XYZ file of C-alpha atoms in Angstrom:
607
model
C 61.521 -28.032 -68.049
C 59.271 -28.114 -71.186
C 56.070 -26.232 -70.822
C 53.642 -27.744 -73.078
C 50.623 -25.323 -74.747
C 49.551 -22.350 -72.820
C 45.768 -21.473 -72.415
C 46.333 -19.164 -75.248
C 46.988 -22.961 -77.438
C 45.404 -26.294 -75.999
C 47.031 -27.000 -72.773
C 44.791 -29.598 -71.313
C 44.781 -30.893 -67.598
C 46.814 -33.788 -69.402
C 49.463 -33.918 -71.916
C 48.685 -35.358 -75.155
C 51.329 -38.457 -76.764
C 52.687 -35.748 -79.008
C 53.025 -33.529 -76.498
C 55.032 -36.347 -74.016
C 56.815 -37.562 -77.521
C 58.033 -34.279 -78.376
C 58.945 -32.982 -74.705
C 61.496 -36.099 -74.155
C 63.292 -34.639 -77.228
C 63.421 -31.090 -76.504
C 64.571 -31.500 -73.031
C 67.675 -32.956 -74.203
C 68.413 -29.877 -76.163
C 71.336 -27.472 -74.963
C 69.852 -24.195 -75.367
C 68.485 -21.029 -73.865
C 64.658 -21.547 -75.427
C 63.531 -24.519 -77.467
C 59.728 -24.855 -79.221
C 58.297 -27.313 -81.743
C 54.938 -26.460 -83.865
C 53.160 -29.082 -85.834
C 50.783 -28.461 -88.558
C 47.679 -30.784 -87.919
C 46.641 -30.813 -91.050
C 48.085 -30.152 -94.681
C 47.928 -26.568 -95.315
C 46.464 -26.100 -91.455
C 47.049 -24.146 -89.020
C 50.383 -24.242 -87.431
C 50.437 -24.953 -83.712
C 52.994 -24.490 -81.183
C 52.897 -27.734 -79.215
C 55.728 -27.573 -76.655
C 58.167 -25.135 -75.692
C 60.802 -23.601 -73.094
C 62.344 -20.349 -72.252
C 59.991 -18.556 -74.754
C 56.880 -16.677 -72.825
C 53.149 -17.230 -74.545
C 53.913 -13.884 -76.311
C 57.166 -14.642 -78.320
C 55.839 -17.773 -79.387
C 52.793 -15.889 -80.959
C 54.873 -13.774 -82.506
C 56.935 -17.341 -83.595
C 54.165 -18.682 -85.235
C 53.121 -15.656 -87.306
C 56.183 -15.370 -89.059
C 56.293 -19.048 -89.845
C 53.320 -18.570 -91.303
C 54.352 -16.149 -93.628
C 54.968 -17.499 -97.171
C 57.944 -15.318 -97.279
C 59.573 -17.910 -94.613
C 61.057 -20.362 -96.883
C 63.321 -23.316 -96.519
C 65.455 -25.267 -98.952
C 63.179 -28.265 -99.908
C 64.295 -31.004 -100.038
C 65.263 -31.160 -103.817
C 67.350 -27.493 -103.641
C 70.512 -27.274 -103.005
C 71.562 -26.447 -99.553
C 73.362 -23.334 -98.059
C 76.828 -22.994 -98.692
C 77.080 -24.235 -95.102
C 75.343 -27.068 -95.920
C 72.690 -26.222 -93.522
C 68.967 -26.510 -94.373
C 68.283 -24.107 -91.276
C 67.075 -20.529 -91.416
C 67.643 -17.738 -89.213
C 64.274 -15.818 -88.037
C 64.810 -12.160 -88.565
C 62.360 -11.876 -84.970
C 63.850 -10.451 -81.331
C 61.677 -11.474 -78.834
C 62.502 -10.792 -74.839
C 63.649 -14.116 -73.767
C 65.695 -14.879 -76.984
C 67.676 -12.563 -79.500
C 69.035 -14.520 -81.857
C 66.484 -17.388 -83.713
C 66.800 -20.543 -85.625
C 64.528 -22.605 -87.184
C 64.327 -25.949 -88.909
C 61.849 -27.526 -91.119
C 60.504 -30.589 -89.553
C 59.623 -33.210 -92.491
C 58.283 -36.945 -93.074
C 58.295 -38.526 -96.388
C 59.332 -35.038 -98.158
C 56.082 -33.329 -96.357
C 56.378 -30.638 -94.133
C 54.611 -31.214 -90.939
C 55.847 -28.620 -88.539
C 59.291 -25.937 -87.244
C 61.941 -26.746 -84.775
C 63.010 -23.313 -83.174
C 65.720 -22.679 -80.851
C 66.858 -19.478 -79.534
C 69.662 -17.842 -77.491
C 69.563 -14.765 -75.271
C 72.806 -13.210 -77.156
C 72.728 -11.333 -80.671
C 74.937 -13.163 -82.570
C 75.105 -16.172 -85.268
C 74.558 -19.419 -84.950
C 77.502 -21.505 -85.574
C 77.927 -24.709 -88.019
C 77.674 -26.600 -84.706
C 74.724 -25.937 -83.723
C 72.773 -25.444 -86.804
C 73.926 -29.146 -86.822
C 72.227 -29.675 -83.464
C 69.237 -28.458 -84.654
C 68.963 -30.572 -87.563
C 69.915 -33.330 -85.642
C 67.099 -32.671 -83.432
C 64.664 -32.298 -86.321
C 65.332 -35.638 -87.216
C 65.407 -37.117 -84.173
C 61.914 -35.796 -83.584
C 60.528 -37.463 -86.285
C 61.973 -40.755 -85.492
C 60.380 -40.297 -82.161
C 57.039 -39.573 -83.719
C 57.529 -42.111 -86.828
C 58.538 -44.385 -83.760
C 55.064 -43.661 -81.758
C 53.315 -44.483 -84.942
C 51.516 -40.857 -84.942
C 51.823 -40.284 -88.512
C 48.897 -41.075 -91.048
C 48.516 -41.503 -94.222
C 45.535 -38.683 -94.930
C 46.536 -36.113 -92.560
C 49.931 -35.262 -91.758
C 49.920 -36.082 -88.001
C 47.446 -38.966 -86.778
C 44.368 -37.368 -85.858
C 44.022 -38.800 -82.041
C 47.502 -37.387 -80.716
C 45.807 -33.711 -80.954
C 42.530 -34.736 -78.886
C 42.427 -34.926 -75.110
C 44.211 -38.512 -74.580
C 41.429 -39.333 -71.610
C 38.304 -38.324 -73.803
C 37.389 -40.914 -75.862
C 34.974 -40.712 -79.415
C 32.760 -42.990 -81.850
C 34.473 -44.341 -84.474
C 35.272 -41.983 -87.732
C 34.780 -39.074 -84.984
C 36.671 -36.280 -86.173
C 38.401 -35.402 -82.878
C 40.304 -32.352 -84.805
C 36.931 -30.576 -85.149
C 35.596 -28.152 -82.594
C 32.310 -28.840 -80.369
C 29.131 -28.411 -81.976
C 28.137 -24.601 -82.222
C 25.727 -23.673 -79.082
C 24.333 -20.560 -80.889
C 21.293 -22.343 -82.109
C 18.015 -20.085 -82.878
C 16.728 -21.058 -79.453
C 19.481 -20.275 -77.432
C 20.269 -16.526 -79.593
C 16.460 -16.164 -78.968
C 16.775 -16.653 -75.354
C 19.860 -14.834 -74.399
C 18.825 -11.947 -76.925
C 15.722 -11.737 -74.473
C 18.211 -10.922 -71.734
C 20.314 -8.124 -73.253
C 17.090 -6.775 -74.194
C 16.665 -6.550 -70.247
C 19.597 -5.078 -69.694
C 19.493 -1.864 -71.924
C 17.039 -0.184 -68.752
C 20.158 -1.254 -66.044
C 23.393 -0.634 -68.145
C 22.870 2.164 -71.475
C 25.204 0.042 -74.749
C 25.065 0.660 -77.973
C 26.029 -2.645 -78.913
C 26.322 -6.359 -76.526
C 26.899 -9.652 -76.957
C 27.069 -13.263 -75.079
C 30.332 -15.696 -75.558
C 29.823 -19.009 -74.714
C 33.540 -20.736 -73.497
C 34.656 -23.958 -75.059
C 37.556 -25.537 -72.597
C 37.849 -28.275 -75.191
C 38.438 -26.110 -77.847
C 40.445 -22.865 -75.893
C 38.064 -20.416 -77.176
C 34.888 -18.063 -76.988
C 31.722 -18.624 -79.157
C 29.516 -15.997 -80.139
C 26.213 -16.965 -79.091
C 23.856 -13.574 -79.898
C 24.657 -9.746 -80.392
C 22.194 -6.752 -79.669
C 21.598 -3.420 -80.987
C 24.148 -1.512 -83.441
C 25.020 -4.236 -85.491
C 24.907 -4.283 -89.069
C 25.824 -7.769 -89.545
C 25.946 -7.585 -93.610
C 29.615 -7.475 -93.800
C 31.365 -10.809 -93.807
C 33.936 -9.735 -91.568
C 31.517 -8.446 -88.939
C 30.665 -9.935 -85.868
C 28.173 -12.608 -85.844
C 26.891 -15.522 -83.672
C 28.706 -18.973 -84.747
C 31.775 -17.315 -84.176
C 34.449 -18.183 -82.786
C 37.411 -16.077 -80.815
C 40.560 -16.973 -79.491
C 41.607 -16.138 -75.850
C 44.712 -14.742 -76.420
C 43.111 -12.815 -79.638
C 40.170 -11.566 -77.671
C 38.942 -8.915 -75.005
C 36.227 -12.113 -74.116
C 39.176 -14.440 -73.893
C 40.854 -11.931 -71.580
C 38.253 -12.196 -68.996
C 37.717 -15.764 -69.307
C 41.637 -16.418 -68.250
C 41.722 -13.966 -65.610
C 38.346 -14.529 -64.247
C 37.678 -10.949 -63.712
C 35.791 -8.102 -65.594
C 37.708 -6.005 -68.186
C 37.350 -2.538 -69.257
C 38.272 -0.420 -72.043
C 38.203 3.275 -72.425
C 40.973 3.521 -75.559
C 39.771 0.878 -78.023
C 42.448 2.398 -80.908
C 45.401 0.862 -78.460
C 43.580 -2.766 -78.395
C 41.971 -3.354 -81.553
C 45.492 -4.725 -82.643
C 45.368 -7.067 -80.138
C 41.501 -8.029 -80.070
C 39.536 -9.226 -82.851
C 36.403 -8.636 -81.370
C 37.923 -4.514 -80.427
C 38.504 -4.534 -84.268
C 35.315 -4.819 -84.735
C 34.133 -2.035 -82.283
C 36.966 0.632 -83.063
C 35.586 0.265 -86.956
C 32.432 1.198 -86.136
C 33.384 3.911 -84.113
C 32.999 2.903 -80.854
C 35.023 4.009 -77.766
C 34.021 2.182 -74.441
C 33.410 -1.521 -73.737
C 32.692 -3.532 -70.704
C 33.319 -7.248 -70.610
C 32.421 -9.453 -67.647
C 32.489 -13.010 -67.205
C 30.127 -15.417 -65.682
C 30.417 -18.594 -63.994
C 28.619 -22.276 -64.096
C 28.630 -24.507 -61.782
C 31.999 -23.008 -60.250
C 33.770 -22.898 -63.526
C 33.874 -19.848 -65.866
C 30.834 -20.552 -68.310
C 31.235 -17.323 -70.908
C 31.065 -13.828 -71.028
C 28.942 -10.484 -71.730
C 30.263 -7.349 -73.417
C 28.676 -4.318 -73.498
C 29.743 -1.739 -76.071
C 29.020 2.237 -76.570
C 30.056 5.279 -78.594
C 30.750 7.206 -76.247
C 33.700 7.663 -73.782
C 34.419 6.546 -70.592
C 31.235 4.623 -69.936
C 31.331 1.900 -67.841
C 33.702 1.372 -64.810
C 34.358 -2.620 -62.802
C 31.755 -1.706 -60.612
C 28.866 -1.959 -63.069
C 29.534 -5.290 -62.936
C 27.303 -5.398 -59.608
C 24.608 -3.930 -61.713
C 24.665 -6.513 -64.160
C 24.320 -9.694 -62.016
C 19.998 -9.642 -62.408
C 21.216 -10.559 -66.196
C 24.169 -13.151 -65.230
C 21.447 -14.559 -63.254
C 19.427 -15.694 -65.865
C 22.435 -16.479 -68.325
C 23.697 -18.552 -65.785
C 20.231 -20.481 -65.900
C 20.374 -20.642 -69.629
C 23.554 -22.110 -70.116
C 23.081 -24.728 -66.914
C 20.025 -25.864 -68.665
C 20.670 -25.416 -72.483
C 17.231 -25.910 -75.023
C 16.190 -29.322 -75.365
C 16.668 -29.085 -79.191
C 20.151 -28.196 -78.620
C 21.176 -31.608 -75.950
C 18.954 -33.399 -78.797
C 21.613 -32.970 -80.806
C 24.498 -34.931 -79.670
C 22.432 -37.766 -78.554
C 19.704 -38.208 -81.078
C 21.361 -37.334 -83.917
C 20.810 -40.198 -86.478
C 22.748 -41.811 -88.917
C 22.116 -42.549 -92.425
C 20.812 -45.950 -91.600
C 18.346 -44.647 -88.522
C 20.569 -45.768 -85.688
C 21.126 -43.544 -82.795
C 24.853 -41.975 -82.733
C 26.447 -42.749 -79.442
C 26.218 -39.531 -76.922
C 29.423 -37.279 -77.148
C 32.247 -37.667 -74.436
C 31.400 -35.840 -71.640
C 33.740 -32.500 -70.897
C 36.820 -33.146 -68.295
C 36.022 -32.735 -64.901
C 38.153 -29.669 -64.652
C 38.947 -27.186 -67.454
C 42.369 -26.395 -69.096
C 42.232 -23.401 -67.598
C 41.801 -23.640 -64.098
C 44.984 -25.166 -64.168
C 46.789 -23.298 -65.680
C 45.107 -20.560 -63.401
C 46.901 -22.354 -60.821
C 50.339 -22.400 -62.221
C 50.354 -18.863 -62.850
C 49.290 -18.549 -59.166
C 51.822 -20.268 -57.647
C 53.992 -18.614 -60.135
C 53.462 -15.552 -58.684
C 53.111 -16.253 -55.430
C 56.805 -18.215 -54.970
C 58.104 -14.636 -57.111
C 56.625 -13.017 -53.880
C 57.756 -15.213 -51.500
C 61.630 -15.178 -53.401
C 61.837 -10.723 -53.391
C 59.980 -9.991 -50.665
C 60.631 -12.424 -47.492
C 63.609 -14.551 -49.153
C 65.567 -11.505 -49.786
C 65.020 -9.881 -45.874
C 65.528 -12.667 -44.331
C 69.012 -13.642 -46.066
C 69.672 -10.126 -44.924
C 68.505 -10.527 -41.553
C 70.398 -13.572 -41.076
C 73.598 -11.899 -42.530
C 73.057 -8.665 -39.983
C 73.021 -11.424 -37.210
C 75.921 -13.959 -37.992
C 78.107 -10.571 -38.208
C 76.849 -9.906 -34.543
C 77.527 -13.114 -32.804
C 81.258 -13.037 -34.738
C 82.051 -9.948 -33.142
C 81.613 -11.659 -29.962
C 80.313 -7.741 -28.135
C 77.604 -9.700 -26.475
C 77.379 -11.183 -23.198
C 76.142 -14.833 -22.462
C 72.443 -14.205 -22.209
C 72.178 -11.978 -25.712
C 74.517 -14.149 -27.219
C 72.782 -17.256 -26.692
C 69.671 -15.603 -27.602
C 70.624 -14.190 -30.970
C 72.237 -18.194 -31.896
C 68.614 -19.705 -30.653
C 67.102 -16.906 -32.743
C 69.354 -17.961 -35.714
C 68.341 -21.521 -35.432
C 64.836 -20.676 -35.832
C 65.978 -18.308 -39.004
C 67.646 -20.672 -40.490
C 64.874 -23.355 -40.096
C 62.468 -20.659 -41.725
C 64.522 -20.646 -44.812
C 64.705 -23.979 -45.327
C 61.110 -24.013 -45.367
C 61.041 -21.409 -47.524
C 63.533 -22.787 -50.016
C 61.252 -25.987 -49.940
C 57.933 -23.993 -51.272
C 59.922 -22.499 -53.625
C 61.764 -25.696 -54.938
C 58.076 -27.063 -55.092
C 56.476 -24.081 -56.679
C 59.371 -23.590 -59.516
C 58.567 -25.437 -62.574
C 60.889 -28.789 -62.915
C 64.143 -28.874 -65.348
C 64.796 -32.499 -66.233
C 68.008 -33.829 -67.424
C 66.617 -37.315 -69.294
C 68.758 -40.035 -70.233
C 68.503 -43.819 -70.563
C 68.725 -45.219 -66.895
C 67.868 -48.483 -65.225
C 65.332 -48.451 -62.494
C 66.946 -50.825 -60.155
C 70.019 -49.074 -60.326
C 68.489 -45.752 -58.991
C 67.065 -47.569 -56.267
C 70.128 -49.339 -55.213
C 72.146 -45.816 -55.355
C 68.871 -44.744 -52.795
C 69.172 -47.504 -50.638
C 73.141 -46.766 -50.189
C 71.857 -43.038 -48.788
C 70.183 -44.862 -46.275
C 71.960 -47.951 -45.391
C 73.309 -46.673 -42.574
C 69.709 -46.138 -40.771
C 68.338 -49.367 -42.517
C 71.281 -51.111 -40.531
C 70.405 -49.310 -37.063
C 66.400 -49.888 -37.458
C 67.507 -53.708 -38.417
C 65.245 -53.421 -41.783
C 65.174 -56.095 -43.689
C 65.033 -55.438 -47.656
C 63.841 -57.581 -50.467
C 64.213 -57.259 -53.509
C 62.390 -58.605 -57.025
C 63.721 -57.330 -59.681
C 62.607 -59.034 -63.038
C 65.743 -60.333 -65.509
C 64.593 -58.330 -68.110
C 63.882 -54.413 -67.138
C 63.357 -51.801 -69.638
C 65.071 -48.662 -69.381
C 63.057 -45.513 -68.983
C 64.511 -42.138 -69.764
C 64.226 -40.283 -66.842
C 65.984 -37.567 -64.849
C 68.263 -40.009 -62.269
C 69.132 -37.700 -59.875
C 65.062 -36.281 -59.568
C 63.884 -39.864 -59.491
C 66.476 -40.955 -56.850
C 65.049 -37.842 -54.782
C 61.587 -39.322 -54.937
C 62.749 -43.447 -54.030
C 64.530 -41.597 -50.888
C 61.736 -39.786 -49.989
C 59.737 -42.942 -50.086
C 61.791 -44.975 -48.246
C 62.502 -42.337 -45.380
C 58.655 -42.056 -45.096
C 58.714 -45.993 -44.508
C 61.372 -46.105 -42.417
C 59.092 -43.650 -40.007
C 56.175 -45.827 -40.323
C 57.887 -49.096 -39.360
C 59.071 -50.198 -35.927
C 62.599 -51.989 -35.618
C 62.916 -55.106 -37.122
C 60.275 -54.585 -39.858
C 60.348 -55.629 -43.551
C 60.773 -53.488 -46.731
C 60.368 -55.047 -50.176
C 60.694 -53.524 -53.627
C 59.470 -55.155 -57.168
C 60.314 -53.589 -60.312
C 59.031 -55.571 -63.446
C 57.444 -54.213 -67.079
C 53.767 -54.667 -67.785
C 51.544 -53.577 -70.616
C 49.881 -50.458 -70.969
C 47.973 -50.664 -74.313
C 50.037 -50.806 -77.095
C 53.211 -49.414 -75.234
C 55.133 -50.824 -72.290
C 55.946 -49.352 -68.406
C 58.564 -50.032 -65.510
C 56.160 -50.368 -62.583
C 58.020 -50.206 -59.094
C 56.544 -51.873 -55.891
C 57.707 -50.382 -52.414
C 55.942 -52.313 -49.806
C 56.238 -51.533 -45.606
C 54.936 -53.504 -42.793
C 54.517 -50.442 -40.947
C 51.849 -48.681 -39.598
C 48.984 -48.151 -42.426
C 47.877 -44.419 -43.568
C 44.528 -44.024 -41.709
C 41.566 -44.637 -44.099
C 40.386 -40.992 -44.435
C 44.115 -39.761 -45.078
C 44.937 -41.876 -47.940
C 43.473 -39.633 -50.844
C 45.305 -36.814 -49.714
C 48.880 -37.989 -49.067
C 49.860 -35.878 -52.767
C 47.895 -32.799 -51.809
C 50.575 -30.115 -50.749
C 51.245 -28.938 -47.412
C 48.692 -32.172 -46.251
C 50.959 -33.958 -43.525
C 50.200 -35.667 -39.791
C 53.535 -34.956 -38.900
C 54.271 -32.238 -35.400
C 57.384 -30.549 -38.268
C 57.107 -30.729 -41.619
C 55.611 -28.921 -44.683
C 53.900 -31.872 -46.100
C 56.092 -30.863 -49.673
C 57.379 -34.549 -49.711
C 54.828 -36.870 -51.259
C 53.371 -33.784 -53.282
C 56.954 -33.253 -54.690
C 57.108 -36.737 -55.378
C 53.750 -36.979 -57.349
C 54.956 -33.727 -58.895
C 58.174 -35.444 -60.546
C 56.699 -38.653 -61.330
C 54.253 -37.017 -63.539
C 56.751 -34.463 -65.067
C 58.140 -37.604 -66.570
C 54.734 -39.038 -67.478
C 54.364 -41.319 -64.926
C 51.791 -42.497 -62.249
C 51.807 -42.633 -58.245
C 49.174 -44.249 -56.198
C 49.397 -45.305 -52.583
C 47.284 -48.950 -51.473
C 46.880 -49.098 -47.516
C 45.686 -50.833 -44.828
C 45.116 -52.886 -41.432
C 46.956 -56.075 -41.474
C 48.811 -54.760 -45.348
C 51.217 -51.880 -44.316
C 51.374 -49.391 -47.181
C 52.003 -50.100 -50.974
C 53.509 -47.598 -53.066
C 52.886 -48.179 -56.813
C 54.636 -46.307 -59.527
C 54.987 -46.635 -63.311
C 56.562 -45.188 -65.469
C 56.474 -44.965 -69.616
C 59.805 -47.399 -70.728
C 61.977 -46.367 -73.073
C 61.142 -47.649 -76.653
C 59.629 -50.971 -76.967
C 62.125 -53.223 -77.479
C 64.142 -51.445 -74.882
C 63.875 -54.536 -72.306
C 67.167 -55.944 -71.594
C 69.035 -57.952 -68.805
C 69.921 -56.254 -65.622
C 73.027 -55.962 -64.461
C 75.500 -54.536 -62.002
C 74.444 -53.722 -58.205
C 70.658 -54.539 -58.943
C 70.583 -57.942 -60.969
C 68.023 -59.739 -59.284
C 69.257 -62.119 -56.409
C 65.862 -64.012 -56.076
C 65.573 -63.221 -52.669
C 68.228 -61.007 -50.622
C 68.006 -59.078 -47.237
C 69.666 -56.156 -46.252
């Protein structure tokens, strides 16, 4: 599976049509670790967009040397390699990948971003696959040239690196970052409270960050005592921090106080440590706060002296988070003025800014790492005994040294084993992130291969199935075998929920969806409906009505639908049965052609 940006880039609660665009290319890709960077503006920043097999970490340490002038790449008018490659291998090792190669990504002889691939051995790259990677190069830009997401002032169209669901006035620059929140009355009033907090907690130097979800960084908002502010490479307020680049970011993706007591082994790592180890200073304390439930910023204290402050002055500081919590829920009026009332050159009122997503980037991503961590537990530490127990067990019973009674006891103990594992291997399948095998497939044809798998209890429940399947279906380039997993898991849920003699029916046609096109697939049962009060949380994991089950099946199947940039929603009622409604991005827009095979449409036809 492609993981698109990390927390420490822009990894939003949705992907973004570059992100989808470039993901269906680099999941086709045979190699240990794949990653594509785009430049979002000429002579920009380059940003690392998608990528697999390479941790947050190495693809930092990616980026860097791509950015380094030194990195050069025969242009388009130079002669190539001997090997008539235009590739260049990356003298980087990182941990998941010891061997790198890169390839320039261009559109109309411009530059616009790296394709990097990497494998876990030390050794070169062969003609073969320095082909592959140009290949893929120029595949990618066919997809993007395709998407029409190139522009004629920027390199990359600006609205494919804003949040997709967030939408802005017209000429809105969506590539800038919010408007600054350290305005004179807000340094004034959260100056006031560090002020307060000298008598509680001794510093030598603090300051307030402000966190920008939209943007993936910190804001300096105000800084008190020991700051000279007169260098330009000081610390100031208007300032902005990255969380990967920053002790303030730190806190702000682990939700929990930091603190330093050996700022010379950081301040290569923070920027705002840099700052502090400069000016001598040798202990710092950074804690975050939270608004309304979701992390709102942090406050560092700073002092010259070691060994300072320990987590548990974090307790002493909450008087102060009190009242920055208060600040930031209710901002100065100025400062909300400005978004709203701002006027244009002719005296009309600007329309008010899109409002922030109702969940930050980061508590998502918070999530991942959770589960992350959590199925790592669950594989080492009960996975592991339990294989072992089970093992210890299946060797008793084979000797056969048991009599009846302990023998049958062990085998009923077994059972219930073996039914804990497959639970277990269930959460972890779940929990695991998704590897996708794409190609061009029909819909219908998946479905018919799903309703074979069940044909048999179709025919013993006397289920009648129709079918509608349009006489021109686009293809959609998908994982078959994942996508077959979640039509079965459908159809077995129906096939509980009818009664004997009931009536299935399936509809797969394209409609519209803005300026592209979708497969949308209609599984409808007479059976019982979902009560009212159960309907929203049919996806939610480990939800189920069932006596056995772990409720994985519907959240596995919202889980793959949307790895391949699709949409699931469930319609139900008294009198309608239940409506399952899923679409799903086709592939290319003049991609619709005529079934055929096992799934050309028969008008009306009954299993």
């Amino acid at each position: 599976m492609v993981v698109t940006p990390s927390a420490e880039q822009t990894k939003v609660s949705q992907e973004t049509h570059l992100q989808r665009t470039l993901t269906s290319v680099l999941n086709d890709l045979p190699v240990d670790a794949a990653l594509a960077a785009i430049f979002h503006r000429e002579k920009g920043p380059l940003v690392a967009q998608v990528y697999r097999g390479f941790t947050p970490r190495d693809v930092q340490a990616i980026i860097r040397t791509l950015s380094v002038p030194e990195t050069s790449f025969p242009q388009p008018s130079s002669p190539e390699e001997p090997d008539g490659s235009r590739t260049i291998r990356l003298r980087l090792i990182t941990p998941g990948a010891k061997s790198l190669l890169a390839a320039p990504l261009r559109y109309r002889q411009r530059t616009y971003g790296y394709l990097v691939i990497g494998r876990k051995e030390s050794v070169s790259f062969a003609k073969k696959e320095k082909s592959l990677i140009e290949t893929a190069s120029e595949e990618i830009t066919k997809a993007l040239e395709r998407e029409v997401l190139f522009d004629n002032s920027v390199v990359l169209s600006r609205p494919l690196v804003a949040q997709e669901p967030l939408t802005a006035p017209a000429g809105a620059d969506l590539l800038a970052a919010s408007p600054s929140r350290a305005t004179p009355e807000m340094q004034e009033q959260v100056g006031a409270v560090l002020g307060e907090i000298a008598p509680l907690l001794p510093y030598d130097r603090a300051w307030v960050c402000c966190y920008d979800p939209l943007v993936g960084s910190v804001e300096v908002i105000a800084i008190a005592g020991d700051q000279k502010g007169e260098h330009k490479k000081d610390l100031r307020p208007g300032q902005r921090l990255a969380l990967d680049a920053s002790a303030a970011g730190w806190a702000v993706r682990h939700r929990k106080p930091r603190v330093d007591h050996d700022l010379a082994s950081t301040q290569g790592r923070f920027v705002d440590h840099k700052h502090l180890y400069k000016d001598r200073f040798r202990s710092s304390l950074v804690v975050p706060f939270f608004v309304r439930g979701q992390v709102g910023g942090t406050l560092t204290l700073a002092s010259k002296e070691s060994a300072v402050y320990s987590v548990a002055d974090a307790c002493v500081l909450e008087p102060a988070m009190l009242k920055l919590i208060e600040i930031f829920q209710h901002p100065p009026a100025s400062q909300l003025a400005k978004p709203q009332e701002a006027a244009s050159g002719d005296g009309q009122i600007a329309a008010p800014a899109a409002p922030a997503p109702s969940e930050p980037m980061i508590r998502k991503q918070e999530r991942q790492a959770a589960i992350g961590e959590f199925s790592a537990f669950l594989a080492t530490e009960i996975r592991e005994p339990l294989a072992s127990i089970r093992a210890q067990l299946e060797e008793v019973t084979s000797e056969g040294v048991l009599d009846f009674d302990p023998q049958t006891r062990v085998e009923n103990a077994m059972r219930d084993l073996i039914r804990i594992e497959a639970i277990l291997n269930e959460i972890l399948d779940f929990a695991k992130p998704l590897e996708l095998n794409r190609r061009l497939c029909r819909v219908p044809e998946i479905i018919e291969n799903a309703l074979t798998v069940v044909a048999t209890e179709l025919e013993v429940t006397r289920i009648h199935v129709t079918k509608d399947y349009a006489s021109h279906v686009s293809p959609v380039r998908c994982d078959e075998a994942k996508m077959q997993q979640v039509f079965l898991s459908i159809f077995k849920n129906a096939l509980e929920a009818m009664t004997p003699g009931g009536h299935l029916e399936i509809q797969v046609a394209n409609q519209r969806a803005g300026r592209h096109q979708e497969v949308q697939i209609l599984i409808k049962n007479d059976g019982a409906p979902i009560p009212t009060e159960h309907v929203g949380k049919v996806f939610e994991p480990f939800f189920t009505t069932k006596r056995s089950g772990t409720g994985l099946g519907l959240a596995t199947v919202k889980k793959i639908v949307e790895e391949h940039q699709g949409h699931i929603s469930i319609a139900s009622g008294p009198g309608q049965g239940t409506t399952v409604i899923i679409r799903l991005p086709a592939a290319g827009r003049t991609g619709a052609y005529r079934h055929r095979g096992r799934g050309r449409r028969p008008s009306r036809r009954a299993h």
